[in-house]
Amino acid sequence: MLKEVLIGILIGTVAFTVGMLLGHFAIEKVPEWVKDASQDVDEALIKKFLAELDSNEIQENLRELTKVPHLASTPGDEATVELILKRWQDPKTGLDSAWREDYKVCLSFPSKTNPNKVSVVDEENKVLFMAREKEKAYKPEQEDPDVVQPYAAYSPAGNVKGKLVYANQGKMSDYELLNKTLDLKGTIAITRYGGEGRSKKAINAAQFGIVGVLVFTDPYFINDGVVSESGTYPNSWYMPPSGVERGGYSTDFGDLLTPYLAAKEDTYRRPIEEVTGIPPIPTQPIGFEDAEQLICSLDGDDAPDDWQGSLNCTYKLGGPGFKATSSFINSTVHLDTYNTDRLENSANVMGVIRGNVEPDRYVIYGNHRDSWVHGAIDPSSGTAVMLEITRVLGKMLKEGKWRPRRSIIFGSWGAEEFGLIGSTEYTEEYFSRLSERTVAYINVDISVFGNTTLRASASPAAQSVIFTASKQIDAPGTKKSLYDNWIEYNNRTSATYGVIPNVGFLTGAGSDYAAFMHYLGITSVDFSYDYDRSKTRAGIYPAYHTAYDTFDYASKYIDPGFTSHQAVARTAGNVLLRLADSLLLPLNCSDYAESLELYLSQAVSVFEEKLADKGISLEPLQKAVQLFQETATKLESLIRDSELAKETPLKARRINDQLMLLDRAFLDPLAFPDKSYFRHVIWASRSSKVPTFPGLADAVEKEDWNQAHKHISILTQAIAGAAHTLQDGI
Amino acid sequence: MLKEVLIGILIGTVAFTVGMLLGHFAIEKVPEWVKDASQDVDEALIKKFLAELDSNEIQENLRELTKVPHLASTPGDEATVELILKRWQDPKTGLDSAWREDYKVCLSFPSKTNPNKVSVVDEENKVLFMAREKEKAYKPEQEDPDVVQPYAAYSPAGNVKGKLVYANQGKMSDYELLNKTLDLKGTIAITRYGGEGRSKKAINAAQFGIVGVLVFTDPYFINDGVVSESGTYPNSWYMPPSGVERGGYSTDFGDLLTPYLAAKEDTYRRPIEEVTGIPPIPTQPIGFEDAEQLICSLDGDDAPDDWQGSLNCTYKLGGPGFKATSSFINSTVHLDTYNTDRLENSANVMGVIRGNVEPDRYVIYGNHRDSWVHGAIDPSSGTAVMLEITRVLGKMLKEGKWRPRRSIIFGSWGAEEFGLIGSTEYTEEYFSRLSERTVAYINVDISVFGNTTLRASASPAAQSVIFTASKQIDAPGTKKSLYDNWIEYNNRTSATYGVIPNVGFLTGAGSDYAAFMHYLGITSVDFSYDYDRSKTRAGIYPAYHTAYDTFDYASKYIDPGFTSHQAVARTAGNVLLRLADSLLLPLNCSDYAESLELYLSQAVSVFEEKLADKGISLEPLQKAVQLFQETATKLESLIRDSELAKETPLKARRINDQLMLLDRAFLDPLAFPDKSYFRHVIWASRSSKVPTFPGLADAVEKEDWNQAHKHISILTQAIAGAAHTLQDGI
């Protein structure tokens, strides 16, 4: 018995000792946060998310958003503020929190009592012709009393008259050509949209003594030549003869009176006289049916071939003034504008989902809310998509199924149409925090131009995540992925990947990504669905900025069934989730290197010889691009060799910081002293046609060799600096 | 027996199960990096470090560094490059790595064959007087053929002559006063150091048609009136009669030809004609014994009382020219300068210790290496201290006893004397990475001015760590801590702490902290040991920038025994270790708030009424300061409530990022368009005497009310932005 007891005790003791030893180790428990810190993207969750995005919901969003015109700062705009707040504060499908942020910004409006007038008046002061004050009503929407009549925002008020000339697109070269044979002083110029920024048509004109400018959309460009009512909306997607593109007439963006400062109540406002980039002379857009009356009555020489369009005559330059055979003979054109600049309240609506692991890293998703009229496509197609994304994410969040690794910020920007004002004021007010913490900005403004293919423009760092997302989503009406469909319509050959879809560069300031990309250097992406550009000359959907951009138009001619909206929601939402949830940020620095190499090869092939003649070498720039490329390769191999989920979270954070700050490293606030807000030396806007580094291209264009050399140095330092950002060491 | 067996089995089973269960947990081992991530400052190690810093080593460093003159880019400079490289690459006491970085910068030198000349010449071209070309030799050092003769760096070469006038300190107000009674055109002005920047004396003069400028150091200011050889060096610390302060004559800093761009071989260089801020007319410094000859011969009215000094006569304004009783009657002063601007190679020496936990966070410690002559005090007293710090750290590192949490970078900057060139080029070249990753910059240039008390200037964020360090170190020759000793000589009353030592603000650009603090917005600290300023009028040690600033001078009159050097080494080293090793960065945002409140209260008391008269309110600025203060309090209570060593390392990283980026958030590259490199809206240089926000103070001074309002908005946005940086949320 003793033996058995001893054996029992022995077993017990050994077992207990083993237990104790193990227990000793077990005391040092693995902290909870060790697992949290490695939270990564969940592919199953993404699939579920994509499946829940509903085209019907998007359609109903659009219907509600476009009930009334919602021009910035009007009651219609305020109604959309409240709609979005209500959605984002919904207890079942809302976000963590949502609020409004108001700015007091300088907007320009026509007079309600004194409409702008374009008329032809003869020598006895008899009015022979008066352009329409309103677009023709085909549907009740056009009769809404809140439809703002066509005008050029920020054109000054004034009453001018003069002989008419035709100045093509209002480019400097157009006026220079006219000026060779005509005395332009005191004339009024009629110009076409395109080829030059809206306000520049008037800024250029004023340099030649022209006193007023008219602008119209040539049906050649927008309607593939169709001019008849029977061939245009409501019978097709084309612009009706009375349709007029409204627009902000300013070269800069952000509130005009408070550059670099958020436009709060007490903020210093510069006098309007100090504002450059807006028309110095009265300017007014008109429909092409009115433009035809004027242009087809002009005297003078035939305009050059590339100045001709689809109006029913040979375009002439003007005598100046009208031809003898016209009823307008000896008459002048009178342009009377009554626009006023007013300080108005404009709201951004902000919504937030707080991040679980890295709340101090932001992914921002935004679109503007204001429209010119009903704005079904521009911007409500984007807002309808955003609201569907927030509904599904909000539901997942409120049901406790998900909280992102990083914080997500949604922005519904105000007063974009007047010059990207809401988003710009936001970046000004929160400049430091956004610069420090923002991983990426996703913009979906016009979500659907047409039904053919995905379209994306982005910082090259984001190309790969766009591709990943687009491979997971079906292209509506096809059996292909968005990616495979896209590659058919718009591709390029990459040195690394072969033939791939063509992601555009964000070199312009066409929507609210501008302040993020150019001013703050935040990796940005802009998504939409597009029509087949090989089948039409239309540069944009024809109802753009007219009173015909309605729910009726959108649902009949742009996206019946709303499946293209849905495809965009899925793409943007997928990219958003990957940016917010991935342990390793899905940003690719080698793709950036490839873009720099592309720009460099352009610079070498077009400029190298010219520069060498002046003793200027591109070699430093070549070396910097090479350094960048090598550094990118090194970082990617470090990433490949890491098991981030098992290593210290500080390692993933370190690499992610390098990727996040990559675009920031290209900023130089003094590189373009005359281009407000453009600080990104690679993607800043460019006048030159050569697709390469903007500061260099524009300097070579102007044959300013000192400036060219200086920009080579600026670029060299910025690109080497971006390489340093990617370097782990010191 | 069965019972016993069963009991035995039962015990065994239970024990084993317990063991298994515990074992199960023990399988999930705590990863090694969990402990690493909480690496914190080790007080015992700091004590050991402080004890090892050796005054004899510092003395021997100084002796070696000052063997020969080491003017930037000369062979003497090159020898110090090699010395430092050798130390930092030493296998037993060196750093992880060290290397040199070369820039090609624009320096200015006098001619070796054609010395600059200041003479008095009579009507028959007879030279009546010639100022010394060299300072008088009292020791072999002054006879070294490599002593550069006194000159004003960047003064143009030229040969001018004119009647002499005395223009006090060369301020605009000085010339304006002279100009009331005298025709200044074509005259030469003699001025005193002080009251105005070196180059501005000449820039201001040129506006009155003055053709040349002489500068001297009035013994009233530097020598407490002592003028005799018997009372000056080598018999005391005072400047000998022939002593001349050399200097860089430029208002800007960094290489003059490559602003914002690192001066590499191929970098674009603007033409020298585009450089502003340097003397437009020949300018030359002379000794006070020569100045006395000139000033005491002047004709004209007595100069105002505050223009008088210690030369042996009543200073007069000049006829212009000399008085009838003087032997110089009817003579003119001739100034012949032969300086040339040359592109020369200047090296920074860089040394690095890689961080263990956060290698991508940098603490930078630096000092310049170049001197005007032997530069024992300026800058070698600082370099001697830096080399002792790196020796002790290197030893700890090589012995495997220590590796810092964060990376440490040491910089031995080149060509500081010509305008902070080496450090500025470094910040330009590595702008992105340094902005992203640098926690703080510590500068120790002249480490010892005297033997009385510690002196520190810093961003307010660093005040607390400076206090912590200074409380742990004994003040040499006392039984008190540096802190307690300091508080006796230089204190202020803080709203939070009561009476504390006075840490100065870094509002100027007096040493290499300038580019870090003002251009990059990096929290910076500048240390030295000082004399008792209540006992002398000397604004700086009297041998400053002369050929008398030698090892002999330093060891006899500035710090015999080198204990003050040692105290500075201990203070700067302690602060360095705390910044590099602390889990939570020892930066205090509430102390920053207190400084902002101080500036605000100044602005309110001096400007509020004037501004209100113009309809401008300080309220937005007050609100921003209040927001900052509240946010700082909140962050500090979050820190108090945290156990960072036990929580996810991402939390400490997040808070540390907020603290690191605090000073960065005050940057606005467009706030001061005419002050190159000054971007920090709180600490930028200021012309106004009111100790408050510089942009606002200077605008009110000029009665430019639009500018004042604009600066209130700039400040409001920057201070609110800095508060946002401290906010955890979105």
mmCIF file of N, CA and C in Angstrom, chain A residues 452-501:
data_model
loop_
_atom_site.group_PDB
_atom_site.id
_atom_site.type_symbol
_atom_site.label_atom_id
_atom_site.label_comp_id
_atom_site.label_asym_id
_atom_site.label_seq_id
_atom_site.Cartn_x
_atom_site.Cartn_y
_atom_site.Cartn_z
ATOM 1 N N THR A 452 -19.988 52.179 -69.540
ATOM 2 C CA THR A 452 -19.076 51.282 -70.235
ATOM 3 C C THR A 452 -17.958 50.693 -69.386
ATOM 4 N N THR A 453 -17.299 51.555 -68.656
ATOM 5 C CA THR A 453 -16.076 51.065 -67.997
ATOM 6 C C THR A 453 -15.723 51.890 -66.776
ATOM 7 N N LEU A 454 -15.017 51.266 -65.858
ATOM 8 C CA LEU A 454 -14.484 51.982 -64.702
ATOM 9 C C LEU A 454 -13.450 52.987 -65.176
ATOM 10 N N ARG A 455 -13.364 54.072 -64.444
ATOM 11 C CA ARG A 455 -12.333 55.080 -64.713
ATOM 12 C C ARG A 455 -11.740 55.503 -63.380
ATOM 13 N N ALA A 456 -10.442 55.625 -63.328
ATOM 14 C CA ALA A 456 -9.796 56.025 -62.077
ATOM 15 C C ALA A 456 -8.603 56.910 -62.377
ATOM 16 N N SER A 457 -8.450 57.923 -61.558
ATOM 17 C CA SER A 457 -7.222 58.716 -61.575
ATOM 18 C C SER A 457 -6.694 58.705 -60.153
ATOM 19 N N ALA A 458 -5.372 58.659 -60.025
ATOM 20 C CA ALA A 458 -4.845 58.467 -58.673
ATOM 21 C C ALA A 458 -3.363 58.751 -58.620
ATOM 22 N N SER A 459 -2.891 58.955 -57.430
ATOM 23 C CA SER A 459 -1.460 58.870 -57.183
ATOM 24 C C SER A 459 -1.028 57.444 -57.508
ATOM 25 N N PRO A 460 0.133 57.270 -58.154
ATOM 26 C CA PRO A 460 0.554 55.914 -58.539
ATOM 27 C C PRO A 460 0.656 54.957 -57.353
ATOM 28 N N ALA A 461 0.842 55.479 -56.157
ATOM 29 C CA ALA A 461 0.929 54.615 -54.972
ATOM 30 C C ALA A 461 -0.336 53.784 -54.803
ATOM 31 N N ALA A 462 -1.461 54.290 -55.310
ATOM 32 C CA ALA A 462 -2.739 53.619 -55.096
ATOM 33 C C ALA A 462 -3.137 52.695 -56.237
ATOM 34 N N GLN A 463 -2.341 52.645 -57.297
ATOM 35 C CA GLN A 463 -2.727 51.815 -58.446
ATOM 36 C C GLN A 463 -3.017 50.373 -58.048
ATOM 37 N N SER A 464 -2.153 49.809 -57.228
ATOM 38 C CA SER A 464 -2.291 48.378 -56.946
ATOM 39 C C SER A 464 -3.559 48.064 -56.166
ATOM 40 N N VAL A 465 -3.926 48.907 -55.213
ATOM 41 C CA VAL A 465 -5.139 48.614 -54.443
ATOM 42 C C VAL A 465 -6.386 48.812 -55.324
ATOM 43 N N ILE A 466 -6.304 49.730 -56.257
ATOM 44 C CA ILE A 466 -7.416 49.901 -57.204
ATOM 45 C C ILE A 466 -7.565 48.628 -58.047
ATOM 46 N N PHE A 467 -6.444 48.101 -58.484
ATOM 47 C CA PHE A 467 -6.494 46.871 -59.280
ATOM 48 C C PHE A 467 -7.034 45.698 -58.458
ATOM 49 N N THR A 468 -6.528 45.550 -57.248
ATOM 50 C CA THR A 468 -7.013 44.468 -56.385
ATOM 51 C C THR A 468 -8.532 44.529 -56.255
ATOM 52 N N ALA A 469 -9.039 45.731 -55.975
ATOM 53 C CA ALA A 469 -10.480 45.882 -55.790
ATOM 54 C C ALA A 469 -11.240 45.589 -57.078
ATOM 55 N N SER A 470 -10.745 46.127 -58.180
ATOM 56 C CA SER A 470 -11.515 46.020 -59.422
ATOM 57 C C SER A 470 -11.518 44.600 -59.975
ATOM 58 N N LYS A 471 -10.575 43.782 -59.523
ATOM 59 C CA LYS A 471 -10.575 42.379 -59.944
ATOM 60 C C LYS A 471 -11.646 41.564 -59.215
ATOM 61 N N GLN A 472 -12.101 42.100 -58.099
ATOM 62 C CA GLN A 472 -13.068 41.341 -57.285
ATOM 63 C C GLN A 472 -14.520 41.666 -57.625
ATOM 64 N N ILE A 473 -14.732 42.566 -58.571
ATOM 65 C CA ILE A 473 -16.094 43.066 -58.802
ATOM 66 C C ILE A 473 -16.460 42.834 -60.260
ATOM 67 N N ASP A 474 -17.706 42.405 -60.470
ATOM 68 C CA ASP A 474 -18.163 42.176 -61.839
ATOM 69 C C ASP A 474 -18.503 43.490 -62.524
ATOM 70 N N ALA A 475 -18.169 43.573 -63.798
ATOM 71 C CA ALA A 475 -18.586 44.726 -64.591
ATOM 72 C C ALA A 475 -20.048 44.528 -64.963
ATOM 73 N N PRO A 476 -20.902 45.530 -64.694
ATOM 74 C CA PRO A 476 -22.332 45.380 -64.966
ATOM 75 C C PRO A 476 -22.559 45.026 -66.440
ATOM 76 N N GLY A 477 -23.461 44.074 -66.667
ATOM 77 C CA GLY A 477 -23.821 43.703 -68.037
ATOM 78 C C GLY A 477 -22.757 42.908 -68.766
ATOM 79 N N THR A 478 -21.763 42.432 -68.030
ATOM 80 C CA THR A 478 -20.733 41.599 -68.663
ATOM 81 C C THR A 478 -20.492 40.404 -67.766
ATOM 82 N N LYS A 479 -19.683 39.481 -68.258
ATOM 83 C CA LYS A 479 -19.282 38.377 -67.386
ATOM 84 C C LYS A 479 -17.842 38.538 -66.955
ATOM 85 N N LYS A 480 -17.394 39.760 -67.079
ATOM 86 C CA LYS A 480 -16.000 40.029 -66.745
ATOM 87 C C LYS A 480 -15.887 40.835 -65.460
ATOM 88 N N SER A 481 -14.707 40.834 -64.915
ATOM 89 C CA SER A 481 -14.449 41.727 -63.779
ATOM 90 C C SER A 481 -14.328 43.155 -64.296
ATOM 91 N N LEU A 482 -14.496 44.080 -63.383
ATOM 92 C CA LEU A 482 -14.276 45.479 -63.737
ATOM 93 C C LEU A 482 -12.897 45.661 -64.337
ATOM 94 N N TYR A 483 -11.920 44.978 -63.768
ATOM 95 C CA TYR A 483 -10.533 45.086 -64.212
ATOM 96 C C TYR A 483 -10.399 44.637 -65.663
ATOM 97 N N ASP A 484 -10.947 43.459 -65.959
ATOM 98 C CA ASP A 484 -10.819 42.909 -67.318
ATOM 99 C C ASP A 484 -11.591 43.749 -68.334
ATOM 100 N N ASN A 485 -12.710 44.279 -67.890
ATOM 101 C CA ASN A 485 -13.495 45.128 -68.768
ATOM 102 C C ASN A 485 -12.767 46.449 -69.057
ATOM 103 N N TRP A 486 -12.200 47.006 -68.007
ATOM 104 C CA TRP A 486 -11.477 48.284 -68.054
ATOM 105 C C TRP A 486 -10.293 48.205 -69.025
ATOM 106 N N ILE A 487 -9.574 47.102 -68.910
ATOM 107 C CA ILE A 487 -8.358 46.947 -69.715
ATOM 108 C C ILE A 487 -8.687 46.984 -71.215
ATOM 109 N N GLU A 488 -9.912 46.603 -71.536
ATOM 110 C CA GLU A 488 -10.326 46.629 -72.944
ATOM 111 C C GLU A 488 -10.520 48.038 -73.474
ATOM 112 N N TYR A 489 -10.979 48.912 -72.607
ATOM 113 C CA TYR A 489 -11.334 50.254 -73.063
ATOM 114 C C TYR A 489 -10.241 51.294 -72.878
ATOM 115 N N ASN A 490 -9.408 51.055 -71.879
ATOM 116 C CA ASN A 490 -8.414 52.090 -71.557
ATOM 117 C C ASN A 490 -7.223 51.415 -70.898
ATOM 118 N N ASN A 491 -6.175 51.183 -71.692
ATOM 119 C CA ASN A 491 -5.031 50.481 -71.126
ATOM 120 C C ASN A 491 -3.723 51.157 -71.497
ATOM 121 N N ARG A 492 -2.695 50.700 -70.855
ATOM 122 C CA ARG A 492 -1.346 51.151 -71.189
ATOM 123 C C ARG A 492 -0.409 49.991 -70.954
ATOM 124 N N THR A 493 0.800 50.105 -71.497
ATOM 125 C CA THR A 493 1.769 49.045 -71.291
ATOM 126 C C THR A 493 2.763 49.487 -70.232
ATOM 127 N N SER A 494 2.762 48.743 -69.155
ATOM 128 C CA SER A 494 3.667 49.059 -68.055
ATOM 129 C C SER A 494 4.934 48.238 -68.207
ATOM 130 N N ALA A 495 6.066 48.860 -67.878
ATOM 131 C CA ALA A 495 7.344 48.146 -67.967
ATOM 132 C C ALA A 495 7.340 46.932 -67.032
ATOM 133 N N THR A 496 6.654 47.050 -65.912
ATOM 134 C CA THR A 496 6.657 45.984 -64.919
ATOM 135 C C THR A 496 5.596 44.921 -65.194
ATOM 136 N N TYR A 497 4.385 45.390 -65.562
ATOM 137 C CA TYR A 497 3.247 44.469 -65.579
ATOM 138 C C TYR A 497 2.763 44.102 -66.979
ATOM 139 N N GLY A 498 3.293 44.732 -68.000
ATOM 140 C CA GLY A 498 2.709 44.539 -69.333
ATOM 141 C C GLY A 498 1.467 45.398 -69.477
ATOM 142 N N VAL A 499 0.461 44.862 -70.210
ATOM 143 C CA VAL A 499 -0.750 45.645 -70.468
ATOM 144 C C VAL A 499 -1.639 45.653 -69.219
ATOM 145 N N ILE A 500 -1.947 46.847 -68.767
ATOM 146 C CA ILE A 500 -2.799 47.004 -67.579
ATOM 147 C C ILE A 500 -3.767 48.159 -67.828
ATOM 148 N N PRO A 501 -4.859 48.220 -67.048
ATOM 149 C CA PRO A 501 -5.753 49.375 -67.177
ATOM 150 C C PRO A 501 -4.990 50.661 -66.921
#
